[in-house]
Amino acid sequence: MPEPRIVILTAPSGAGKTTLARRLQEALPQLCFSVSATTRPPRPGERHGVDYYFLSEDEFRRLIEQGELIEYEEVYPGRFYGTLRREIEQASRDHPVLLDIDVKGALRVKERFGDEAFAIFVQPPSLEALAERLRNRGTEDDTTLRQRLERARMELAMADRFDAVVVNDDLERAAAETLRLVRSFLERP
Ligand code: ADP
Ligand code: 5GP
């Protein structure tokens, strides 16, 4: 693969990855979003092939067996998420790829691609703010909300393993900082 450029946003659920990813794509239209495979059900408004490839567990296991995923993770019990090889194979200097993936997947992609990947950890102002954002988003029931907050503790402890940390307190400030970091990565020789 000739000089891929991979930008990764990683964080606990609810920290603001999706929001920041959209801002990045508006500012940098050449950035292609890597659509992941998942076994979680779609939320209202989410589209197959746009937000995720929504698959059954059997279909997901087939992708693993066929070597079609460059990384995957059971992020929550029974909920698998994985990055498709073909999404990453499009990455080049002219068409960098943007990944929104969990911390473990992000570390695996960094291990594999080294300096060709740049991973930003999006940090919520506090665990309380994270819980409030997840509740306000209105996408989770009590069980999935609890699962997401339980995992967030482990995820927050991994912040210093990434190339940069952006605290998503004020959205405008965090979006500007993220854009500055990504631009300087993409401009590297
Ligand atoms: P993630 O993709 O990391 O799960 P989202 O981008 O869906 O997170 O953000 C979670 C919720 O928090 C959304 O409802 C979003 O509108 C809101 N949000 C994102 N950034 C901020 C911010 N800086 N301040 C307040 N709310 C925010
Ligand atoms: P959600 O269900 O809120 O869309 O995503 C839950 C978590 O799974 C988020 O942290 C998100 O970044 C992560 N995720 C999404 N796609 C992938 C993927 O392809 N691989 C991994 N490891 N995590 C992913």
Coordinates of C-alpha atoms and ligand atoms in Angstrom, one line a residue:
M1 CA 0.0 0.0 0.0
P2 CA 1.7 3.3 -1.0
E3 CA 2.0 5.8 1.9
P4 CA -1.4 5.4 3.5
R5 CA -2.6 8.3 5.8
I6 CA -4.9 7.2 8.6
V7 CA -6.5 9.5 11.1
I8 CA -8.0 7.9 14.1
L9 CA -10.5 9.4 16.6
T10 CA -10.8 7.3 19.7
A11 CA -12.6 7.9 23.0
P12 CA -15.2 6.4 25.4
S13 CA -18.7 6.4 24.0
G14 CA -20.3 9.8 24.4
A15 CA -17.0 11.9 24.4
G16 CA -17.8 13.4 21.0
K17 CA -16.0 11.4 18.3
T18 CA -18.9 11.4 15.9
T19 CA -19.5 15.1 16.3
L20 CA -15.8 15.9 15.8
A21 CA -15.5 13.5 12.9
R22 CA -18.3 15.4 11.1
R23 CA -16.6 18.7 11.7
L24 CA -13.3 17.3 10.3
Q25 CA -15.1 16.0 7.2
E26 CA -16.7 19.4 6.5
A27 CA -13.3 21.1 6.7
L28 CA -11.4 18.4 4.9
P29 CA -13.6 16.9 2.2
Q30 CA -10.8 14.7 0.9
L31 CA -11.0 12.7 4.2
C32 CA -12.9 9.4 3.6
F33 CA -14.8 8.0 6.6
S34 CA -14.0 4.3 7.2
V35 CA -17.4 2.6 7.6
S36 CA -17.1 -0.1 10.2
A37 CA -18.9 -3.4 10.5
T38 CA -21.0 -3.9 13.6
T39 CA -23.5 -6.4 15.2
R40 CA -25.3 -3.6 17.1
P41 CA -28.7 -2.7 15.8
P42 CA -29.0 0.6 13.9
R43 CA -30.3 3.7 15.8
P44 CA -33.1 5.7 14.2
G45 CA -31.6 7.6 11.2
E46 CA -28.5 5.5 10.9
R47 CA -28.0 4.0 7.4
H48 CA -26.4 0.7 6.3
G49 CA -23.2 1.4 4.4
V50 CA -23.1 5.0 5.6
D51 CA -22.8 4.9 9.4
Y52 CA -22.0 1.2 9.7
Y53 CA -22.4 -2.1 7.9
F54 CA -25.0 -3.6 10.2
L55 CA -24.5 -7.3 10.3
S56 CA -25.7 -10.4 12.1
E57 CA -23.2 -12.2 14.3
D58 CA -22.8 -15.0 11.7
E59 CA -22.0 -12.5 9.0
F60 CA -19.5 -10.7 11.2
R61 CA -17.8 -14.1 12.1
R62 CA -17.5 -14.8 8.4
L63 CA -15.7 -11.5 7.8
I64 CA -13.2 -12.5 10.6
E65 CA -12.7 -16.0 9.0
Q66 CA -12.1 -14.5 5.6
G67 CA -9.5 -12.1 6.9
E68 CA -11.6 -9.0 5.9
L69 CA -11.1 -7.2 9.2
I70 CA -7.9 -5.5 10.1
E71 CA -9.0 -5.3 13.7
Y72 CA -12.2 -6.0 15.6
E73 CA -13.3 -5.9 19.2
E74 CA -16.3 -7.0 21.3
V75 CA -16.7 -3.5 22.6
Y76 CA -19.8 -4.3 24.7
P77 CA -21.1 -7.8 25.5
G78 CA -22.4 -9.3 22.3
R79 CA -21.6 -6.2 20.3
F80 CA -18.8 -6.6 17.8
Y81 CA -17.2 -3.8 15.8
G82 CA -14.5 -4.1 13.2
T83 CA -12.5 -2.1 10.6
L84 CA -12.8 -3.5 7.1
R85 CA -9.6 -4.0 5.2
R86 CA -11.2 -2.6 2.0
E87 CA -12.0 0.7 3.7
I88 CA -8.3 1.1 4.8
E89 CA -6.9 0.0 1.4
Q90 CA -8.3 3.2 -0.1
A91 CA -6.1 5.3 2.1
S92 CA -3.4 7.4 0.4
R93 CA -1.8 10.8 0.7
D94 CA -4.5 12.4 -1.4
H95 CA -7.3 10.5 0.2
P96 CA -6.6 10.0 3.9
V97 CA -9.0 7.8 5.8
L98 CA -10.8 8.7 9.1
L99 CA -11.5 6.0 11.7
D100 CA -13.9 6.4 14.6
I101 CA -13.0 3.3 16.7
D102 CA -12.6 2.2 20.3
V103 CA -9.3 2.5 22.2
K104 CA -8.2 -1.1 21.8
G105 CA -8.9 -1.1 18.1
A106 CA -7.0 2.2 17.8
L107 CA -3.9 0.8 19.5
R108 CA -4.0 -2.1 17.1
V109 CA -4.1 0.1 14.1
K110 CA -1.3 2.2 15.5
E111 CA 0.8 -0.9 16.1
R112 CA 0.3 -1.9 12.5
F113 CA 0.7 1.4 10.7
G114 CA 3.0 3.3 13.0
D115 CA 3.7 6.9 11.9
E116 CA 1.3 6.5 8.9
A117 CA -1.5 6.6 11.4
F118 CA -2.3 9.5 13.8
A119 CA -4.5 8.7 16.8
I120 CA -6.3 11.5 18.7
F121 CA -7.9 10.6 22.1
V122 CA -11.0 12.7 22.6
Q123 CA -11.3 13.3 26.4
P124 CA -14.6 14.3 28.0
P125 CA -14.3 17.0 30.7
S126 CA -15.3 14.4 33.4
L127 CA -17.0 11.1 33.8
E128 CA -20.1 13.0 35.0
A129 CA -20.2 15.1 31.8
L130 CA -19.8 11.9 29.8
A131 CA -22.7 10.3 31.5
E132 CA -24.9 13.4 31.0
R133 CA -24.0 13.5 27.3
L134 CA -24.8 9.9 26.8
R135 CA -28.1 10.3 28.6
N136 CA -29.0 13.5 26.7
R137 CA -28.2 11.8 23.4
G138 CA -31.1 9.5 24.1
T139 CA -29.7 6.5 22.3
E140 CA -29.1 4.1 25.2
D141 CA -31.3 2.1 27.5
D142 CA -30.3 1.6 31.2
T143 CA -28.3 -1.5 30.4
T144 CA -26.3 -0.2 27.5
L145 CA -25.8 3.1 29.3
R146 CA -24.3 1.3 32.3
Q147 CA -22.1 -0.9 30.0
R148 CA -20.8 2.2 28.3
L149 CA -20.0 4.0 31.5
E150 CA -18.3 0.9 33.0
R151 CA -16.0 0.6 30.0
A152 CA -15.3 4.3 30.0
R153 CA -13.1 4.0 33.2
M154 CA -10.7 1.6 31.5
E155 CA -10.8 3.7 28.3
L156 CA -10.0 7.0 30.1
A157 CA -7.0 5.4 31.7
M158 CA -5.5 4.8 28.3
A159 CA -5.5 8.4 27.1
D160 CA -1.7 8.8 27.3
R161 CA -1.0 6.0 24.8
F162 CA -2.1 8.1 21.8
D163 CA -0.5 10.7 19.7
A164 CA -2.6 13.5 21.0
V165 CA -5.3 14.2 23.5
V166 CA -8.1 16.8 22.8
V167 CA -10.3 17.7 25.7
N168 CA -13.9 18.1 24.3
D169 CA -15.1 20.7 26.7
D170 CA -16.2 23.6 24.5
L171 CA -17.1 22.1 21.1
E172 CA -15.8 25.0 19.0
R173 CA -12.4 25.0 20.7
A174 CA -12.1 21.2 20.5
A175 CA -13.1 21.1 16.8
A176 CA -10.5 23.8 16.0
E177 CA -7.8 22.0 17.9
T178 CA -8.6 18.7 16.3
L179 CA -8.5 20.3 12.8
R180 CA -5.2 21.9 13.5
L181 CA -3.7 18.5 14.7
V182 CA -5.0 16.6 11.7
R183 CA -3.9 19.3 9.2
S184 CA -0.4 19.2 10.6
F185 CA -0.3 15.4 10.4
L186 CA -1.5 15.4 6.8
E187 CA 1.0 18.0 5.8
R188 CA 3.9 15.9 7.1
P189 CA 6.4 15.0 4.4
Ligands
ADP1 P1 -19.3 9.6 20.5 O1 -19.3 9.5 19.0 O2 -17.9 9.7 21.0 O3 -20.1 8.5 21.1 P2 -21.1 11.9 20.1 O4 -20.4 12.7 19.1 O5 -22.3 11.1 19.7 O6 -20.0 11.0 20.9 O7 -21.5 12.9 21.3 C1 -22.2 12.5 22.4 C2 -23.3 13.5 22.7 O8 -22.6 14.7 23.3 C3 -24.1 14.0 21.5 O9 -25.4 14.2 21.8 C4 -23.4 15.3 21.1 O10 -24.3 16.2 20.5 C5 -22.9 15.8 22.5 N1 -21.7 16.6 22.5 C6 -20.6 16.4 21.7 N2 -19.6 17.3 22.0 C7 -20.1 18.1 23.0 C8 -19.6 19.3 23.7 N3 -18.4 19.7 23.5 N4 -20.4 19.8 24.7 C9 -21.6 19.3 24.9 N5 -22.2 18.3 24.3 C10 -21.4 17.7 23.3
5GP2 P1 -21.4 3.2 18.9 O1 -22.2 2.0 19.2 O2 -21.7 4.3 19.9 O3 -21.6 3.7 17.4 O4 -19.9 2.8 19.0 C1 -19.4 2.2 20.2 C2 -17.9 2.2 20.2 O5 -17.4 1.3 19.2 C3 -17.3 3.5 20.0 O6 -16.2 3.7 20.8 C4 -16.8 3.4 18.5 O7 -15.7 4.3 18.3 C5 -16.4 2.0 18.5 N1 -16.2 1.4 17.1 C6 -16.9 1.8 16.0 N2 -16.4 1.1 14.9 C7 -15.4 0.4 15.4 C8 -14.4 -0.5 14.8 O8 -14.4 -0.7 13.5 N3 -13.5 -1.1 15.6 C9 -13.4 -0.9 16.9 N4 -12.5 -1.5 17.6 N5 -14.3 -0.1 17.5 C10 -15.2 0.6 16.8

